[in-house]
PDB file of C-alpha atoms and ligand atoms in Angstrom:
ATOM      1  CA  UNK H  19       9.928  -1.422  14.808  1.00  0.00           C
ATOM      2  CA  UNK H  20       8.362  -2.403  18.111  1.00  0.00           C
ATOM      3  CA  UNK H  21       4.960  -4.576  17.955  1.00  0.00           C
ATOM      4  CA  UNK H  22       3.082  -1.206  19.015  1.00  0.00           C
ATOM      5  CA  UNK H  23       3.212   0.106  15.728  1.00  0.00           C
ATOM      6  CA  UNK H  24       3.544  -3.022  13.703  1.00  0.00           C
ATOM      7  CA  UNK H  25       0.318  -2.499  11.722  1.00  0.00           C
ATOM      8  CA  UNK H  26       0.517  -6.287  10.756  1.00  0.00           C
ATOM      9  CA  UNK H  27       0.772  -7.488  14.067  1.00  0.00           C
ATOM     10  CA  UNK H  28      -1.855  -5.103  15.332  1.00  0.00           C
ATOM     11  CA  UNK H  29      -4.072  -6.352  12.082  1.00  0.00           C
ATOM     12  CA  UNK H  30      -3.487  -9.652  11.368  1.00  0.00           C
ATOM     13  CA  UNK H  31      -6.060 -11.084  13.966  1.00  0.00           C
ATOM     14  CA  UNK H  32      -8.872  -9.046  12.589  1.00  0.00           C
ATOM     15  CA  UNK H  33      -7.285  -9.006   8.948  1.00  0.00           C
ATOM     16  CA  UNK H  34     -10.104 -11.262   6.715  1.00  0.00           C
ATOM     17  CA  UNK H  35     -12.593  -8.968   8.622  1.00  0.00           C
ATOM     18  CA  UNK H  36     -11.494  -5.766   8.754  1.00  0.00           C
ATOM     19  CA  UNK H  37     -11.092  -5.773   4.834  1.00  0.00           C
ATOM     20  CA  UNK H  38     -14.220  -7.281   4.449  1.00  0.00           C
ATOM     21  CA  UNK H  39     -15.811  -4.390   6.284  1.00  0.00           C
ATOM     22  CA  UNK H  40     -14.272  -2.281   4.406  1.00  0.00           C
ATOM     23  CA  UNK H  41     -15.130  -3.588   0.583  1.00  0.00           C
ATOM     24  CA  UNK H  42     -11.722  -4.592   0.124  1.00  0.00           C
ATOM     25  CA  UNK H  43     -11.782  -8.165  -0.574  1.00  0.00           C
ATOM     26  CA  UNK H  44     -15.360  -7.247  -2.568  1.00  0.00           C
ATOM     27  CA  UNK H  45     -13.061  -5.376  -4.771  1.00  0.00           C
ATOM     28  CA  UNK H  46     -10.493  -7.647  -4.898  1.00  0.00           C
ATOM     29  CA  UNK H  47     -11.411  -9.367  -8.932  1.00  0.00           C
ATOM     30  CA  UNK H  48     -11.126  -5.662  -9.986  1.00  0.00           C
ATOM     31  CA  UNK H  49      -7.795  -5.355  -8.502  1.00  0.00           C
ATOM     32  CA  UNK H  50      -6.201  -8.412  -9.692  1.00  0.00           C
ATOM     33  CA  UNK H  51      -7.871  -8.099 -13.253  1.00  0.00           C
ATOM     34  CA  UNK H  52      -6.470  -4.670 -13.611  1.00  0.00           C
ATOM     35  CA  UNK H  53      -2.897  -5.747 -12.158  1.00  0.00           C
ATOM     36  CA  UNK H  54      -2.780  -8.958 -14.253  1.00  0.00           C
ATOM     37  CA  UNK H  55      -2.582  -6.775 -17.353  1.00  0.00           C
ATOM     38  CA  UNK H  56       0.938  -5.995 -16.878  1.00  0.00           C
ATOM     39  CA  UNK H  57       1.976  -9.379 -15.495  1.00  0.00           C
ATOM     40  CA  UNK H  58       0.169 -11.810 -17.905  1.00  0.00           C
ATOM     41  CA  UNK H  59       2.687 -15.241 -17.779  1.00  0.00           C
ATOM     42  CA  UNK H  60       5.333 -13.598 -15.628  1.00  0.00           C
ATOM     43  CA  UNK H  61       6.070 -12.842 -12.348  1.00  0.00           C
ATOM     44  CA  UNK H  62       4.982 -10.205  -9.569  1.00  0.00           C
ATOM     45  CA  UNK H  63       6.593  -9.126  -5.887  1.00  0.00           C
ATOM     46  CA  UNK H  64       3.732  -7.755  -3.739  1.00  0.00           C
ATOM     47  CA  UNK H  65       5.280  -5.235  -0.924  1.00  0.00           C
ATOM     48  CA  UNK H  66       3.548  -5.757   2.016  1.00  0.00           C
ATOM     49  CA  UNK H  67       1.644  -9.018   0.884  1.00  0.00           C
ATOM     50  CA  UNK H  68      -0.293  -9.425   4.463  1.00  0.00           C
ATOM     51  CA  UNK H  69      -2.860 -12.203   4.104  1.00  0.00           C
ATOM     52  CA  UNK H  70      -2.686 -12.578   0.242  1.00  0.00           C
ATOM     53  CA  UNK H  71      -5.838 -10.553  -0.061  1.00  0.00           C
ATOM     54  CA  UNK H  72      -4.337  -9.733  -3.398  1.00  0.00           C
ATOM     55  CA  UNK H  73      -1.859 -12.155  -4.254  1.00  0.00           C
ATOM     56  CA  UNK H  74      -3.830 -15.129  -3.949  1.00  0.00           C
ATOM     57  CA  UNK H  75      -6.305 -14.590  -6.377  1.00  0.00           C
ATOM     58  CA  UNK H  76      -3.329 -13.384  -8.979  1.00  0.00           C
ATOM     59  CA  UNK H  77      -1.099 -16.491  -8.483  1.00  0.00           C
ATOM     60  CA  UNK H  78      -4.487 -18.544  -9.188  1.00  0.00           C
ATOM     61  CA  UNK H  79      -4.593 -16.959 -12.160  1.00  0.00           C
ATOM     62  CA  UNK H  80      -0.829 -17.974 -13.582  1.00  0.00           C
ATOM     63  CA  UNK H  81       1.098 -15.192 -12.416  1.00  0.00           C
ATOM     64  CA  UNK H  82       4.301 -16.198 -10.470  1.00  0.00           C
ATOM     65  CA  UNK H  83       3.318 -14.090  -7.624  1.00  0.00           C
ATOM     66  CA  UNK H  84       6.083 -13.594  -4.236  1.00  0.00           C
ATOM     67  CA  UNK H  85       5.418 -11.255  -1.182  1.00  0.00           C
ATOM     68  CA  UNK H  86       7.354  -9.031   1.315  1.00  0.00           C
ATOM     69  CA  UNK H  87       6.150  -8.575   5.021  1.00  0.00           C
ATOM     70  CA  UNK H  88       7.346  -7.663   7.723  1.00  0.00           C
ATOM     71  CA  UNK H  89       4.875  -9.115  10.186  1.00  0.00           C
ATOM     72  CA  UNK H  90       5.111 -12.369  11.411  1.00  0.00           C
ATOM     73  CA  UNK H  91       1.420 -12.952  12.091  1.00  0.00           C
ATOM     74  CA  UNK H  92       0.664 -11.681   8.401  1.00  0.00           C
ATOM     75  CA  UNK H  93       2.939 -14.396   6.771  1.00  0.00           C
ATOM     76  CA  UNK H  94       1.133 -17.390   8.791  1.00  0.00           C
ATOM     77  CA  UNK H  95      -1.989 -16.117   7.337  1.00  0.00           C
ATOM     78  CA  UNK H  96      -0.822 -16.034   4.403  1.00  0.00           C
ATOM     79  CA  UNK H  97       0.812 -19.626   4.194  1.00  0.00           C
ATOM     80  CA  UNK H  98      -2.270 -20.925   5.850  1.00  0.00           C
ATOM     81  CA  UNK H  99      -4.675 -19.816   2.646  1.00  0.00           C
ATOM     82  CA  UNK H 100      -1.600 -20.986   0.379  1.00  0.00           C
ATOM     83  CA  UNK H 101       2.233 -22.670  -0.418  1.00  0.00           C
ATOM     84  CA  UNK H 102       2.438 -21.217  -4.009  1.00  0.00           C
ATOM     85  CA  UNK H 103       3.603 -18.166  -3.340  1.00  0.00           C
ATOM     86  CA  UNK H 104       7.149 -17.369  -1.637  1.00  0.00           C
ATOM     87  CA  UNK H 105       7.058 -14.602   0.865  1.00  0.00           C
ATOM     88  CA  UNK H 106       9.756 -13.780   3.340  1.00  0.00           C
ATOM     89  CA  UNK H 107      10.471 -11.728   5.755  1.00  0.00           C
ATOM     90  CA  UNK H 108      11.393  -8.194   5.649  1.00  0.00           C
ATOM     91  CA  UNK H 109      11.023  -4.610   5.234  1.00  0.00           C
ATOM     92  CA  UNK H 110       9.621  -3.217   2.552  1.00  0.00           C
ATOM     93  CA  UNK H 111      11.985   0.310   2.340  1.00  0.00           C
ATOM     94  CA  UNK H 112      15.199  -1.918   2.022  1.00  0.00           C
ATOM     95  CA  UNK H 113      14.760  -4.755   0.450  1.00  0.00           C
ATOM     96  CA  UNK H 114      17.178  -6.365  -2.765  1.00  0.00           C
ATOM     97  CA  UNK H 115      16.226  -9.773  -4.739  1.00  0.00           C
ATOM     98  CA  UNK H 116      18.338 -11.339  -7.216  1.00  0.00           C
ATOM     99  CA  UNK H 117      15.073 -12.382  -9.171  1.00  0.00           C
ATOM    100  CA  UNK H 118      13.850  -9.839 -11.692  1.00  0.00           C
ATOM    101  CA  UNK H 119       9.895  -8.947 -11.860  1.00  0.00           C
ATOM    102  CA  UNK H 120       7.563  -7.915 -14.478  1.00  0.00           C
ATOM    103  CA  UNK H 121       5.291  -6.022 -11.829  1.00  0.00           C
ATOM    104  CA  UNK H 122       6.438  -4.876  -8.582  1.00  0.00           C
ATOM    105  CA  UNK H 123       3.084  -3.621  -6.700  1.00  0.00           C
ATOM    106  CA  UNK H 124       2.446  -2.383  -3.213  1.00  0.00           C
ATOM    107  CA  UNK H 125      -1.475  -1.742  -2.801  1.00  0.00           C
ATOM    108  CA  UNK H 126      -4.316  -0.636  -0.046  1.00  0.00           C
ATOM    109  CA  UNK H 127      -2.029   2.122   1.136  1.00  0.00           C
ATOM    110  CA  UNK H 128       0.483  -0.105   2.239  1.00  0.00           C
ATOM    111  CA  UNK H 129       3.104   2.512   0.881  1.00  0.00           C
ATOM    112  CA  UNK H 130       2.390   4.968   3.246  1.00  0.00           C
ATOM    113  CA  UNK H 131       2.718   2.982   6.422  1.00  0.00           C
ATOM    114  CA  UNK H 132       6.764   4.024   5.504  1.00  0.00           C
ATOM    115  CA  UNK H 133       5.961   6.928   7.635  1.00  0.00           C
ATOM    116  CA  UNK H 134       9.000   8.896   6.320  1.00  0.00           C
ATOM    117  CA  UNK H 135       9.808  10.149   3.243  1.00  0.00           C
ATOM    118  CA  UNK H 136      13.346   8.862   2.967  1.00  0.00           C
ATOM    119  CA  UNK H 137      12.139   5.006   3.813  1.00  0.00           C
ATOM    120  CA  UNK H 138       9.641   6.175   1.210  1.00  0.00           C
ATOM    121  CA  UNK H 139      12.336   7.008  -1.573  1.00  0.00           C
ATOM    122  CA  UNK H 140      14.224   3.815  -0.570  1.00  0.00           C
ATOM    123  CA  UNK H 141      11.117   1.444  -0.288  1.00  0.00           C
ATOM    124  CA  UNK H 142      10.971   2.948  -4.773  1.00  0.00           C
ATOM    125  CA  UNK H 143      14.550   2.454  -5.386  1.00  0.00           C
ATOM    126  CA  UNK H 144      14.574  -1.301  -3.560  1.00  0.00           C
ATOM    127  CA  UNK H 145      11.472  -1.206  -6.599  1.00  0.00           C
ATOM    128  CA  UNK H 146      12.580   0.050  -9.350  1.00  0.00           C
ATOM    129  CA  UNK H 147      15.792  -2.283  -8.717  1.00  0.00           C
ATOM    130  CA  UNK H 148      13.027  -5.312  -8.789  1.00  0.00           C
ATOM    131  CA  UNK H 149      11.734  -4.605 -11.673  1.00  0.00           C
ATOM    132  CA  UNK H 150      12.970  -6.074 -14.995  1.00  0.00           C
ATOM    133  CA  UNK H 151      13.769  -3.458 -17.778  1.00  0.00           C
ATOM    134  CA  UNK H 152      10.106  -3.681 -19.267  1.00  0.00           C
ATOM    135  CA  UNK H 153       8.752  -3.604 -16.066  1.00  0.00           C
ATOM    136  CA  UNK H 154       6.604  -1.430 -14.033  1.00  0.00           C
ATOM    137  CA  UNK H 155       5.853  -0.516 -10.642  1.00  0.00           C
ATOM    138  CA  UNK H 156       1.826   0.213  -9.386  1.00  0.00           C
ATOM    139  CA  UNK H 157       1.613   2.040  -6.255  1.00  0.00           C
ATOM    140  CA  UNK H 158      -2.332   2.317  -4.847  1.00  0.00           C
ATOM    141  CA  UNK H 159      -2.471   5.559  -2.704  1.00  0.00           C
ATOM    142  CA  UNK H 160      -5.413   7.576  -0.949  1.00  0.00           C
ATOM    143  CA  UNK H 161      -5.422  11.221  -1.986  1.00  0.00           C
ATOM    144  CA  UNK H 162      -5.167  12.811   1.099  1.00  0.00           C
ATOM    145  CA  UNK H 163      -7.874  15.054   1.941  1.00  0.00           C
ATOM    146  CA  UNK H 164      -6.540  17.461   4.274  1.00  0.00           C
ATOM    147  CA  UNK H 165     -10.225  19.777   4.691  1.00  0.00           C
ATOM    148  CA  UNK H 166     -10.760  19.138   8.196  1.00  0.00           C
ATOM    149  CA  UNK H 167      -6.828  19.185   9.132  1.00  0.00           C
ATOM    150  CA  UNK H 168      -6.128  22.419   8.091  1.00  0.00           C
ATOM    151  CA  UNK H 169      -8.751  23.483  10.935  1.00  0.00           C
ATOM    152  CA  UNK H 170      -7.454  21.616  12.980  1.00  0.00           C
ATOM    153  CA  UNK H 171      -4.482  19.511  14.608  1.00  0.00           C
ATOM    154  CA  UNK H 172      -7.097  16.412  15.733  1.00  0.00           C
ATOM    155  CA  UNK H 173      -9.565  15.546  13.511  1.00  0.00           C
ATOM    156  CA  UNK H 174     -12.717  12.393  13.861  1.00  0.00           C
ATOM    157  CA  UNK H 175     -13.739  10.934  10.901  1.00  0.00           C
ATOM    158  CA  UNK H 176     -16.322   8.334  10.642  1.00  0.00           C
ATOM    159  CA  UNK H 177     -14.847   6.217   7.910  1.00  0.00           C
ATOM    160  CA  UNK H 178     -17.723   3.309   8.197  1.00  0.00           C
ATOM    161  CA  UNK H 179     -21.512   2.717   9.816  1.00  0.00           C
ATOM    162  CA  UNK H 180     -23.746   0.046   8.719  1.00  0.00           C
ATOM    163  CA  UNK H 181     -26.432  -2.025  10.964  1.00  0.00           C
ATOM    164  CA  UNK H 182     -22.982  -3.780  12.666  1.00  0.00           C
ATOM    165  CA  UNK H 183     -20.663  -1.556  12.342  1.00  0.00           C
ATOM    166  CA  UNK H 184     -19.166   1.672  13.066  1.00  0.00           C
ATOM    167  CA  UNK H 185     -15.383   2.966  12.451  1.00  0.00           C
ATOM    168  CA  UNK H 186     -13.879   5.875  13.540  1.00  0.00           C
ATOM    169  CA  UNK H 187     -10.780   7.054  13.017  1.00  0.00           C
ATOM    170  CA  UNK H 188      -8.852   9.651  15.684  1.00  0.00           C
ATOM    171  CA  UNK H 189      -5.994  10.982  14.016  1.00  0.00           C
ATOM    172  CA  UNK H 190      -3.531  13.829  15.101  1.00  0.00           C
ATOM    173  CA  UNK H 191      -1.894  15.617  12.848  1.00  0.00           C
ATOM    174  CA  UNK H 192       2.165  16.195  12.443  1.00  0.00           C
ATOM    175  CA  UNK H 193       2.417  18.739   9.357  1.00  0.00           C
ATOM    176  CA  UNK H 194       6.332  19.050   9.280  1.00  0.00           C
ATOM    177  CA  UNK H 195       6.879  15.229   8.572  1.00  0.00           C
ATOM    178  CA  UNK H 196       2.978  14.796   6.713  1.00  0.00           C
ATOM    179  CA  UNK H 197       2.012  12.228   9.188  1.00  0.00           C
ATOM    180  CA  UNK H 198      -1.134  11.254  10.982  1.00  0.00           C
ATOM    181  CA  UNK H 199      -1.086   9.277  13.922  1.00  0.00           C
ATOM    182  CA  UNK H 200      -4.418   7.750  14.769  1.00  0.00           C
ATOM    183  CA  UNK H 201      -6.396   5.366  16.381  1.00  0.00           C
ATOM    184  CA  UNK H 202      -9.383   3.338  14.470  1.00  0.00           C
ATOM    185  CA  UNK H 203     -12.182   3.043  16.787  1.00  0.00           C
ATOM    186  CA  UNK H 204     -13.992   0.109  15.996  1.00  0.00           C
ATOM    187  CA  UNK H 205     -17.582  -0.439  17.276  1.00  0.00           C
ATOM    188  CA  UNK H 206     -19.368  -4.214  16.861  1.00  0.00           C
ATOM    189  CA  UNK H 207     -21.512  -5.924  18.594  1.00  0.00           C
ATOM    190  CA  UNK H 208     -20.854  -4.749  22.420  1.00  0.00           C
ATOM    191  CA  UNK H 209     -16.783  -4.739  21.522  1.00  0.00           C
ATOM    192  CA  UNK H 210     -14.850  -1.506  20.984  1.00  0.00           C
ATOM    193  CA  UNK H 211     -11.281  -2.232  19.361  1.00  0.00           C
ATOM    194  CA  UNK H 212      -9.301   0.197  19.295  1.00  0.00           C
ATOM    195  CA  UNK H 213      -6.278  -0.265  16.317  1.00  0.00           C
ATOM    196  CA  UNK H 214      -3.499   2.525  16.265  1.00  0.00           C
ATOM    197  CA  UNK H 215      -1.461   3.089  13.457  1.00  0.00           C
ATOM    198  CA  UNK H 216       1.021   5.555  12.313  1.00  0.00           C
ATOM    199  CA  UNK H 217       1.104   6.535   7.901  1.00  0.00           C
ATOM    200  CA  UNK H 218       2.823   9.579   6.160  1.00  0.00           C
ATOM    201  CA  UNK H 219       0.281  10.770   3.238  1.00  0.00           C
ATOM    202  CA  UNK H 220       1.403  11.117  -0.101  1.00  0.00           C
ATOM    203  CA  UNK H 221       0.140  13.285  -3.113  1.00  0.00           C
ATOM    204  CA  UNK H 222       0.717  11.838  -6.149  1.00  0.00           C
ATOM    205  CA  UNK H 223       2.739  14.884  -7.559  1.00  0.00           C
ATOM    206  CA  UNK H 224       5.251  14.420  -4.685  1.00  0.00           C
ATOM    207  CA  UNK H 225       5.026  10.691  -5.738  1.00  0.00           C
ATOM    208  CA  UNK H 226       6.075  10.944  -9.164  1.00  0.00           C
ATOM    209  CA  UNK H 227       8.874  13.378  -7.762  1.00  0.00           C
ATOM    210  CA  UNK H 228      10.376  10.203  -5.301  1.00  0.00           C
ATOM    211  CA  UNK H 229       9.999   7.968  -8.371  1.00  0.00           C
ATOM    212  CA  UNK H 230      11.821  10.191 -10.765  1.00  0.00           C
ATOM    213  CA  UNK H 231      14.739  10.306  -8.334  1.00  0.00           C
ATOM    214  CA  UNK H 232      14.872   6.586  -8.138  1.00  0.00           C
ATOM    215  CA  UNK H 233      15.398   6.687 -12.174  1.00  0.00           C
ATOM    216  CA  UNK H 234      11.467   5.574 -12.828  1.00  0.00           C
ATOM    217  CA  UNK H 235       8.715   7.725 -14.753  1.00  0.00           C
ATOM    218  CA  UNK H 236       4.639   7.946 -14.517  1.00  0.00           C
ATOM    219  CA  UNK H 237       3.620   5.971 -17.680  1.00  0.00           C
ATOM    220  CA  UNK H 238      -0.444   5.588 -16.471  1.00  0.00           C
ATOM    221  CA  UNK H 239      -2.473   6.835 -13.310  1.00  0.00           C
ATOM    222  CA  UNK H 240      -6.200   5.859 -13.064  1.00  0.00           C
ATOM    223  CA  UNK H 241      -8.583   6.831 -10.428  1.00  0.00           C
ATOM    224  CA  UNK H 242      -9.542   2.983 -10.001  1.00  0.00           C
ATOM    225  CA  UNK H 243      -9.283  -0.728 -10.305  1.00  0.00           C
ATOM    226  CA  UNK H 244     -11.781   0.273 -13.206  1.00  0.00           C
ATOM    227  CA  UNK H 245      -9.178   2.431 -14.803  1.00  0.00           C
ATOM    228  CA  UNK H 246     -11.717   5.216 -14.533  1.00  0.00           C
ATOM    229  CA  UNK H 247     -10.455   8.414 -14.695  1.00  0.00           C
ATOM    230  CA  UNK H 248      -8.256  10.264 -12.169  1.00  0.00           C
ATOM    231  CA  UNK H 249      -9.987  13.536 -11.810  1.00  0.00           C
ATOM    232  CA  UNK H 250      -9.988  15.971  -9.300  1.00  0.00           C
ATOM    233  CA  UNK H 251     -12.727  14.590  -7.405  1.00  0.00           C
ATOM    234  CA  UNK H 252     -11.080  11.192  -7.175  1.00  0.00           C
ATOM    235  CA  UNK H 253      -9.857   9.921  -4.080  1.00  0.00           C
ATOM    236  CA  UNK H 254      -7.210   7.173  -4.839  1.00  0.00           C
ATOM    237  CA  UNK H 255      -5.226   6.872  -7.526  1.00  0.00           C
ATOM    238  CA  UNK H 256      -3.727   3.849  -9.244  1.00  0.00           C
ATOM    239  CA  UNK H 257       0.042   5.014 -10.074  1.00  0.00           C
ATOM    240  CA  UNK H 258       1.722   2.934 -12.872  1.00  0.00           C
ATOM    241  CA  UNK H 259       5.830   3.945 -13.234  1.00  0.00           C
ATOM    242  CA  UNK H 260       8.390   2.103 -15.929  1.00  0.00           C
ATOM    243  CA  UNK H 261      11.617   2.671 -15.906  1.00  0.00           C
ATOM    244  CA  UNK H 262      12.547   5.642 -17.276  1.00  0.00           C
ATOM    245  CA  UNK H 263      13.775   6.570 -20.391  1.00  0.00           C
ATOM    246  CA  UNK H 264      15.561   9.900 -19.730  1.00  0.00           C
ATOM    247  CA  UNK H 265      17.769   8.590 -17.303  1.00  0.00           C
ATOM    248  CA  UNK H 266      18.819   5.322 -17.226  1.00  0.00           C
ATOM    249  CA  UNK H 267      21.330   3.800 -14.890  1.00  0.00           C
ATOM    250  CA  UNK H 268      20.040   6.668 -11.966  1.00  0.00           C
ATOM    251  CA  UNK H 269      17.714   3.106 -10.191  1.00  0.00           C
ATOM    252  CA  UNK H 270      21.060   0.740  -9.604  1.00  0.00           C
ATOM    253  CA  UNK H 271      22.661   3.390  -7.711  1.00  0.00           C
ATOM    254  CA  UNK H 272      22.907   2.981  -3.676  1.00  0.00           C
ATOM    255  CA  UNK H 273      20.104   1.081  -2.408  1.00  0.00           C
TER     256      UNK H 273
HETATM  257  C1  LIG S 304      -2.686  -2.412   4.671  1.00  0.00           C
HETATM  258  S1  LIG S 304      -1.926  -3.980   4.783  1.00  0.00           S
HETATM  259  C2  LIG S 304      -2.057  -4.513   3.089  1.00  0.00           C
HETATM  260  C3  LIG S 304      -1.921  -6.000   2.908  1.00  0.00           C
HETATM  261  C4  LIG S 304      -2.185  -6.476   1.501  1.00  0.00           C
HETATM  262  N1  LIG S 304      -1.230  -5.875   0.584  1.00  0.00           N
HETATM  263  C5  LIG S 304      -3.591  -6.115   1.065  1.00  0.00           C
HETATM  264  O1  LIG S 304      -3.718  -5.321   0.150  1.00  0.00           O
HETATM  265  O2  LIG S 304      -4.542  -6.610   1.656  1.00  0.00           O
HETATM  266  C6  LIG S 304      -0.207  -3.528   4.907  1.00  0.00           C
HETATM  267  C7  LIG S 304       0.735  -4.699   4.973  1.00  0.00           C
HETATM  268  O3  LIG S 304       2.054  -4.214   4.873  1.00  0.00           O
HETATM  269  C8  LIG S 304       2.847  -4.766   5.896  1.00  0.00           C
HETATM  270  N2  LIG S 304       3.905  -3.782   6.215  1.00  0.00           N
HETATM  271  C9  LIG S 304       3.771  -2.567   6.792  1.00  0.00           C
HETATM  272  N3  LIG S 304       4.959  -1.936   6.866  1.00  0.00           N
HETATM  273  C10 LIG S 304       5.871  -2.780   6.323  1.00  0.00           C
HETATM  274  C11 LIG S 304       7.284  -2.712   6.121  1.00  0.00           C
HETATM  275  N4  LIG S 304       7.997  -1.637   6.461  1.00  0.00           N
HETATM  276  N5  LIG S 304       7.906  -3.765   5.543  1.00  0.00           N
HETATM  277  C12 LIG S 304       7.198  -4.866   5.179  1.00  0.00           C
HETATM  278  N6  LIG S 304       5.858  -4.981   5.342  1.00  0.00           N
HETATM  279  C13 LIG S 304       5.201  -3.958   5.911  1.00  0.00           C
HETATM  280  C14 LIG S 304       1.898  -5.051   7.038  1.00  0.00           C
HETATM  281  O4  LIG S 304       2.382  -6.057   7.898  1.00  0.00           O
HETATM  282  C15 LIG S 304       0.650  -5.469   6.277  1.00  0.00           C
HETATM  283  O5  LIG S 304       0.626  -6.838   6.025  1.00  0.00           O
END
């Protein structure tokens, strides 16, 4: 992919804060504490590790954490905050290890930066191949809210304002493949950056469908880090998927 849509090369200079901004790393001890649950003395592959954000905190708490990335700039941030945690490399939709995990996660909405659906499917298969036979897989998605796109093909939302700060995000919309293409708009100070990125939103019903192909099932979904409740007026969703018991055997087909 060339560096104009590389979100981690694009990122990675305003990375620590960016997700600052945004309540992400304030967030972050809810994250790992819900994650750690299925990963107590084991081991964990983060897809699209970036920084660490995530997996730094959960390797200081025992967990044998290692990360996939396919940004360069990501990885040195990442092995400048730590050297306990392998990460190569790579891309996230076709990826094999010969290691085995007890979690496989891919948070934020990392998944949907796979901006079709068939990297999608392959990005869960690489997964569910990953994943040891009690294992799961936890996929963190935005519910898409599609309101102001269905009036629309452009839409402006104003995703943050505070006394510093104010983020927009400019997104066209490209209904036959479900993705947006947008640029965030990021007013501090006297700066404007201006951060493009490309995603392909998800529902979660459509979710569960890839995963079932790839041989996995839904065994949890919260609406949280909390594990509150995914109702209808959530707008995440924390998808948990094991391996599944109706048909094993479908996951080590073709990668
Ligand atoms: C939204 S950031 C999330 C980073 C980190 N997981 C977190 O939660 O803070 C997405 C990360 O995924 C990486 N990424 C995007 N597409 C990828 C792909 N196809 N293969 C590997 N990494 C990818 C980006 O470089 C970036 O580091």
């Amino acid at each position: 992919m060339s560096d104009d849509l590389n979100y981690g090369e694009i990122y990675a200079p305003i990375y620590q804060e960016y997700t600052t901004v945004q309540g992400k790393v304030a967030e972050v001890d809810q994250t790992v504490g819900f994650l750690e649950r299925y990963c107590s003395g084991g081991s964990a592959l983060e897809l699209g590790i970036g920084d660490g954000r995530v997996a730094v905190p959960l390797s200081g708490r025992g967990v044998k954490v290692e990360g996939i990335d396919n940004s360069c700039s990501m990885l040195e941030l990442l092995a400048k905050r730590t050297d306990l945690i392998k990460a190569w490399q790579g891309d996230i939709a076709h990826f094999r290890t010969e290691q085995r995990y007890s979690m496989v996660y891919c948070v934020y909405f990392t998944f949907t930066l796979l901006f079709t659906r068939e990297e999608q499917i392959a990005c869960l298969r690489s997964a569910a191949a990953a994943i040891d036979d009690e294992g799961i897989l936890v996929i963190e998605l935005d519910v898409p809210s599609l309101d102001p796109r269905i009036r629309g093909q452009k839409t402006t939302t104003v995703r943050l304002v505070d006394h510093e700060n104010t983020i927009l995000n400019v997104a066209v919309h490209d209904p036959l493949n479900q993705n947006l293409i947008s640029t965030l708009l990021w007013f501090s100070g006297t700066s404007v950056r201006r951060l493009p990125q490309r995603t392909r939103y998800v529902y979660h019903q459509e979710l569960d469908t890839m995963a079932e192909c790839v041989g996995l099932e839904l065994a949890e979904r919260w609406g949280d880090w909390a594990r509150g409740a995914f109702t209808e007026g959530s707008n995440r969703h924390i998808s948990v998927y094991r391996r599944s018991s109706r048909s094993p055997g479908i996951f080590r087909g073709k990668a």
